[in-house]
Amino acid sequence: MNVEQIGNSGERIEFPAGDALALDCGATLSPLTIAYQTYGELNASKSNAVLVCHALTGDQHVANAHPITGKPGWWRFMVGPGVPIDTNRFFVICVNSLGSCMGTTGPTSINPGTQKPYNLNFPAVTIRDMVRAQAMLLDHLGIDELFCVLGGSMGGMQVLQWASSYPERVFSAIPIATAARHSAQNIAFHEVGRQAIMADSNWHGGNYDEHGVTPAKGLAVARMTAHVTYLSEENLHHKFGRNLQDREKISYGFDADFQIESYLRYQGSTFVDRFDANSYLYMTRAMDYFDLAGDYNDVLADAFRESHARFCLVSFSGDWLFPTSGMKQILHALNACAANVSFVEIESNKGHDAFLLEEPEMFNVLRGFLDAAANARGIR
Amino acid sequence: MNVEQIGNSGERIEFPAGDALALDCGATLSPLTIAYQTYGELNASKSNAVLVCHALTGDQHVANAHPITGKPGWWRFMVGPGVPIDTNRFFVICVNSLGSCMGTTGPTSINPGTQKPYNLNFPAVTIRDMVRAQAMLLDHLGIDELFCVLGGSMGGMQVLQWASSYPERVFSAIPIATAARHSAQNIAFHEVGRQAIMADSNWHGGNYDEHGVTPAKGLAVARMTAHVTYLSEENLHHKFGRNLQDREKISYGFDADFQIESYLRYQGSTFVDRFDANSYLYMTRAMDYFDLAGDYNDVLADAFRESHARFCLVSFSGDWLFPTSGMKQILHALNACAANVSFVEIESNKGHDAFLLEEPEMFNVLRGFLDAAANARGIR
């Protein structure tokens, strides 16, 4: 096994052919590379490991500068010395999701059968497959049990899958701003994004690498669509309203007259520099396919029957993409199992993106929950 | 003036150069063609005229088969003999909006300066410009006063503009599922749609006609995005949920596995057969620019000071694109003018599209309001 240092604490593991990953779709993935970051130190009893699961377009760079954009880590308020997921106390791991594009095997990886990038020949991956890959990494690190697994949005789906697939390996779980199944509306917005990418003449059926181009325009439109869904109407109103961008009057044309237009165009144009279009297709598809109860005859509670984890569910009042109603379905299922569960809906007008922002109430909730859980687990 | 019959009751008027239309952007439009449909008979006193204003991608074919798609009129439940807008009683007019693509002058029209289609050289049009063009038609028809002006969404914006621009010409007004200004969120979704069209390599800066192509893929993506916003989450859940399309299991690929995907793709693909991409840009822009209070130092009530109309405001509880909160701002402004106004929020889970559907409560409300208004106006 080849372990290569890729950052201050970033590593990349290449699993040999004997450790192939069997996927839900029936395909087997080999070789498999898993790229991840760690923060803090694993204690002697290996009881202080915290797995952070990232969202759709997130990555493993939770608390360090992003290698492409140079921007600070996406959850630096949450993970670090003295903050809720205190790296003086916990050993934090974040894995680039299977199918993504920041080092873990995905559609840009070399297909051993052709010696060319997989592109659309990459097999479909599911949330469960992503979790399987994370479990392989933990096996490699010799970590039997996670003190905590947490994450928002797609990361939250992985948290739920962990509790269901590996109940014996999860001491506590914090699903944030997520749902046990992707809704029709959410599938619809993802489908719009995929169609925008596929409509780009530079996409070439996914083989844009062979043409030396990227479907940047289509990917930018996909990102813009998604970005609107990450914000609340109230937040958009307060942040932008109908304010004009660098002008006194409307232009009577198609320039970005309004600040919201300029903002969205910027979000689209910067995204294409750091994310692969085919990966976007695969990651959105994994979320669409997520339906945890579907594996248990539509009885969600049965997904958690074996779990002994303590759960902390967090939703945000202004999140219309993953609303509180979906989190309550998880709550009811856990209650039906008499699970140890607390649930908090945080008042926020920031929309779905709230979980990525400085939300003092979220920090307080997580700090309190983690303190109590760490005491119960005997972590100092 | 040349009046050409284009349907059972459809007409098209070409205004000569002397009747040029001065636009908000400063440009002057000439020649100007206005295409419209009428239903019923104008009475001797010309007091029974009802102007129906269509939505973004609607047209004048309110109650007759659409000449391109062959589908029944888009408001056939509302307009016709014996239905709420009773054509046995009222003379109903619907005008293809300025800038649209069903006969009225728009970006596909011939630019007299170049003898080629305007394309992006077409001047920007506003909701007020659309209303000005409608007023020119009424002048031509010799109709001084509208018994009623009504419409939903963009049509509702025109209704509000009518009451403000021509207070002496409006006896009653029914704005439905609309707002006095386009919100940041709504501008955002429109901008995504425009960027999808402009990202299509077949768009050619708007000159696709010269290349013998159309930006069909981009326009379809724009339509798909918009269509998701026209439906409520609840409606999508009940109508589609996670149901699969013509299959037992997911395909682990990018086919339209889910019914919602198949539905959206169908909506996108049929739209491009009947709508012009540049017109879509201009019409969305007109809605974005709409801010009625902006013309009155941000005091919306001042827009209605001169009006003596009786208003009936209608919103739908499941409409998140034009929510009830926006309609209440109009209500408060009208109350501040001591206007004659009734307001109804109709319980519906159908989303913004509710106003286009068979909604018995909406029919009852409109029938009652129109009956009372007709009695007051002395229409039998």
PDB file of C-alpha atoms in Angstrom, chain A residues 269-359:
ATOM      1  CA  SER A 269     -17.314  31.085 -12.952  1.00  0.00           C
ATOM      2  CA  THR A 270     -15.208  30.300  -9.879  1.00  0.00           C
ATOM      3  CA  PHE A 271     -16.761  26.868  -9.403  1.00  0.00           C
ATOM      4  CA  VAL A 272     -15.582  25.580 -12.778  1.00  0.00           C
ATOM      5  CA  ASP A 273     -11.965  26.183 -11.781  1.00  0.00           C
ATOM      6  CA  ARG A 274     -12.159  23.709  -8.927  1.00  0.00           C
ATOM      7  CA  PHE A 275     -14.712  21.086  -9.901  1.00  0.00           C
ATOM      8  CA  ASP A 276     -15.015  18.484 -12.631  1.00  0.00           C
ATOM      9  CA  ALA A 277     -18.230  18.393 -14.673  1.00  0.00           C
ATOM     10  CA  ASN A 278     -18.490  14.589 -14.811  1.00  0.00           C
ATOM     11  CA  SER A 279     -17.922  14.373 -11.069  1.00  0.00           C
ATOM     12  CA  TYR A 280     -20.810  16.785 -10.669  1.00  0.00           C
ATOM     13  CA  LEU A 281     -23.009  14.382 -12.611  1.00  0.00           C
ATOM     14  CA  TYR A 282     -21.985  11.407 -10.461  1.00  0.00           C
ATOM     15  CA  MET A 283     -22.268  13.184  -7.124  1.00  0.00           C
ATOM     16  CA  THR A 284     -25.715  14.623  -7.858  1.00  0.00           C
ATOM     17  CA  ARG A 285     -26.840  11.182  -8.999  1.00  0.00           C
ATOM     18  CA  ALA A 286     -25.661   9.582  -5.766  1.00  0.00           C
ATOM     19  CA  MET A 287     -27.782  12.044  -3.808  1.00  0.00           C
ATOM     20  CA  ASP A 288     -30.809  11.463  -6.052  1.00  0.00           C
ATOM     21  CA  TYR A 289     -30.531   7.711  -5.511  1.00  0.00           C
ATOM     22  CA  PHE A 290     -30.354   8.057  -1.731  1.00  0.00           C
ATOM     23  CA  ASP A 291     -33.421   6.535  -0.083  1.00  0.00           C
ATOM     24  CA  LEU A 292     -32.356   4.899   3.148  1.00  0.00           C
ATOM     25  CA  ALA A 293     -35.762   3.403   3.930  1.00  0.00           C
ATOM     26  CA  GLY A 294     -35.817   1.857   0.457  1.00  0.00           C
ATOM     27  CA  ASP A 295     -33.363  -0.771   1.696  1.00  0.00           C
ATOM     28  CA  TYR A 296     -35.744  -1.664   4.544  1.00  0.00           C
ATOM     29  CA  ASN A 297     -39.128  -2.072   2.855  1.00  0.00           C
ATOM     30  CA  ASP A 298     -39.749   1.647   3.289  1.00  0.00           C
ATOM     31  CA  VAL A 299     -39.651   1.395   7.092  1.00  0.00           C
ATOM     32  CA  LEU A 300     -37.047   3.994   7.985  1.00  0.00           C
ATOM     33  CA  ALA A 301     -36.944   2.935  11.628  1.00  0.00           C
ATOM     34  CA  ASP A 302     -35.614  -0.451  10.547  1.00  0.00           C
ATOM     35  CA  ALA A 303     -32.525   1.293   9.193  1.00  0.00           C
ATOM     36  CA  PHE A 304     -31.604   2.217  12.753  1.00  0.00           C
ATOM     37  CA  ARG A 305     -32.688  -0.922  14.696  1.00  0.00           C
ATOM     38  CA  GLU A 306     -29.109  -2.087  15.239  1.00  0.00           C
ATOM     39  CA  SER A 307     -27.711   1.297  16.099  1.00  0.00           C
ATOM     40  CA  HIS A 308     -26.692   2.165  19.649  1.00  0.00           C
ATOM     41  CA  ALA A 309     -25.429   5.612  18.692  1.00  0.00           C
ATOM     42  CA  ARG A 310     -26.509   8.819  20.308  1.00  0.00           C
ATOM     43  CA  PHE A 311     -27.865  11.155  17.654  1.00  0.00           C
ATOM     44  CA  CYS A 312     -28.014  14.914  17.396  1.00  0.00           C
ATOM     45  CA  LEU A 313     -30.216  16.077  14.504  1.00  0.00           C
ATOM     46  CA  VAL A 314     -29.807  19.655  13.318  1.00  0.00           C
ATOM     47  CA  SER A 315     -31.983  21.496  10.807  1.00  0.00           C
ATOM     48  CA  PHE A 316     -32.373  25.171   9.925  1.00  0.00           C
ATOM     49  CA  SER A 317     -35.674  27.026   9.764  1.00  0.00           C
ATOM     50  CA  GLY A 318     -34.744  28.856   6.552  1.00  0.00           C
ATOM     51  CA  ASP A 319     -33.577  25.753   4.657  1.00  0.00           C
ATOM     52  CA  TRP A 320     -36.146  24.955   1.962  1.00  0.00           C
ATOM     53  CA  LEU A 321     -33.922  22.422   0.159  1.00  0.00           C
ATOM     54  CA  PHE A 322     -33.641  20.112   3.182  1.00  0.00           C
ATOM     55  CA  PRO A 323     -36.462  21.398   5.363  1.00  0.00           C
ATOM     56  CA  THR A 324     -37.115  20.557   8.990  1.00  0.00           C
ATOM     57  CA  SER A 325     -40.002  18.310   7.933  1.00  0.00           C
ATOM     58  CA  GLY A 326     -37.525  15.859   6.416  1.00  0.00           C
ATOM     59  CA  MET A 327     -35.407  15.878   9.559  1.00  0.00           C
ATOM     60  CA  LYS A 328     -38.507  15.150  11.623  1.00  0.00           C
ATOM     61  CA  GLN A 329     -39.053  11.970   9.623  1.00  0.00           C
ATOM     62  CA  ILE A 330     -35.612  10.852  10.800  1.00  0.00           C
ATOM     63  CA  LEU A 331     -36.510  11.900  14.339  1.00  0.00           C
ATOM     64  CA  HIS A 332     -39.701   9.836  14.273  1.00  0.00           C
ATOM     65  CA  ALA A 333     -37.833   6.808  12.951  1.00  0.00           C
ATOM     66  CA  LEU A 334     -35.223   7.100  15.694  1.00  0.00           C
ATOM     67  CA  ASN A 335     -37.923   7.573  18.314  1.00  0.00           C
ATOM     68  CA  ALA A 336     -39.585   4.410  17.038  1.00  0.00           C
ATOM     69  CA  CYS A 337     -36.310   2.609  17.864  1.00  0.00           C
ATOM     70  CA  ALA A 338     -36.131   4.278  21.296  1.00  0.00           C
ATOM     71  CA  ALA A 339     -32.803   5.719  20.168  1.00  0.00           C
ATOM     72  CA  ASN A 340     -30.863   8.281  22.175  1.00  0.00           C
ATOM     73  CA  VAL A 341     -31.661  11.340  20.074  1.00  0.00           C
ATOM     74  CA  SER A 342     -31.785  15.081  20.417  1.00  0.00           C
ATOM     75  CA  PHE A 343     -33.167  17.344  17.737  1.00  0.00           C
ATOM     76  CA  VAL A 344     -32.641  21.058  17.205  1.00  0.00           C
ATOM     77  CA  GLU A 345     -34.142  23.334  14.587  1.00  0.00           C
ATOM     78  CA  ILE A 346     -31.980  26.429  14.497  1.00  0.00           C
ATOM     79  CA  GLU A 347     -33.649  29.719  13.633  1.00  0.00           C
ATOM     80  CA  SER A 348     -31.800  31.073  10.631  1.00  0.00           C
ATOM     81  CA  ASN A 349     -32.641  32.966   7.464  1.00  0.00           C
ATOM     82  CA  LYS A 350     -29.459  31.773   5.711  1.00  0.00           C
ATOM     83  CA  GLY A 351     -31.058  28.904   3.802  1.00  0.00           C
ATOM     84  CA  HIS A 352     -29.407  25.527   3.282  1.00  0.00           C
ATOM     85  CA  ASP A 353     -25.946  27.077   3.365  1.00  0.00           C
ATOM     86  CA  ALA A 354     -26.411  27.925   7.056  1.00  0.00           C
ATOM     87  CA  PHE A 355     -24.533  24.787   8.103  1.00  0.00           C
ATOM     88  CA  LEU A 356     -21.410  26.087   6.372  1.00  0.00           C
ATOM     89  CA  LEU A 357     -21.545  29.485   8.044  1.00  0.00           C
ATOM     90  CA  GLU A 358     -20.777  30.977  11.422  1.00  0.00           C
ATOM     91  CA  GLU A 359     -23.937  29.997  13.264  1.00  0.00           C
TER      92      GLU A 359
END
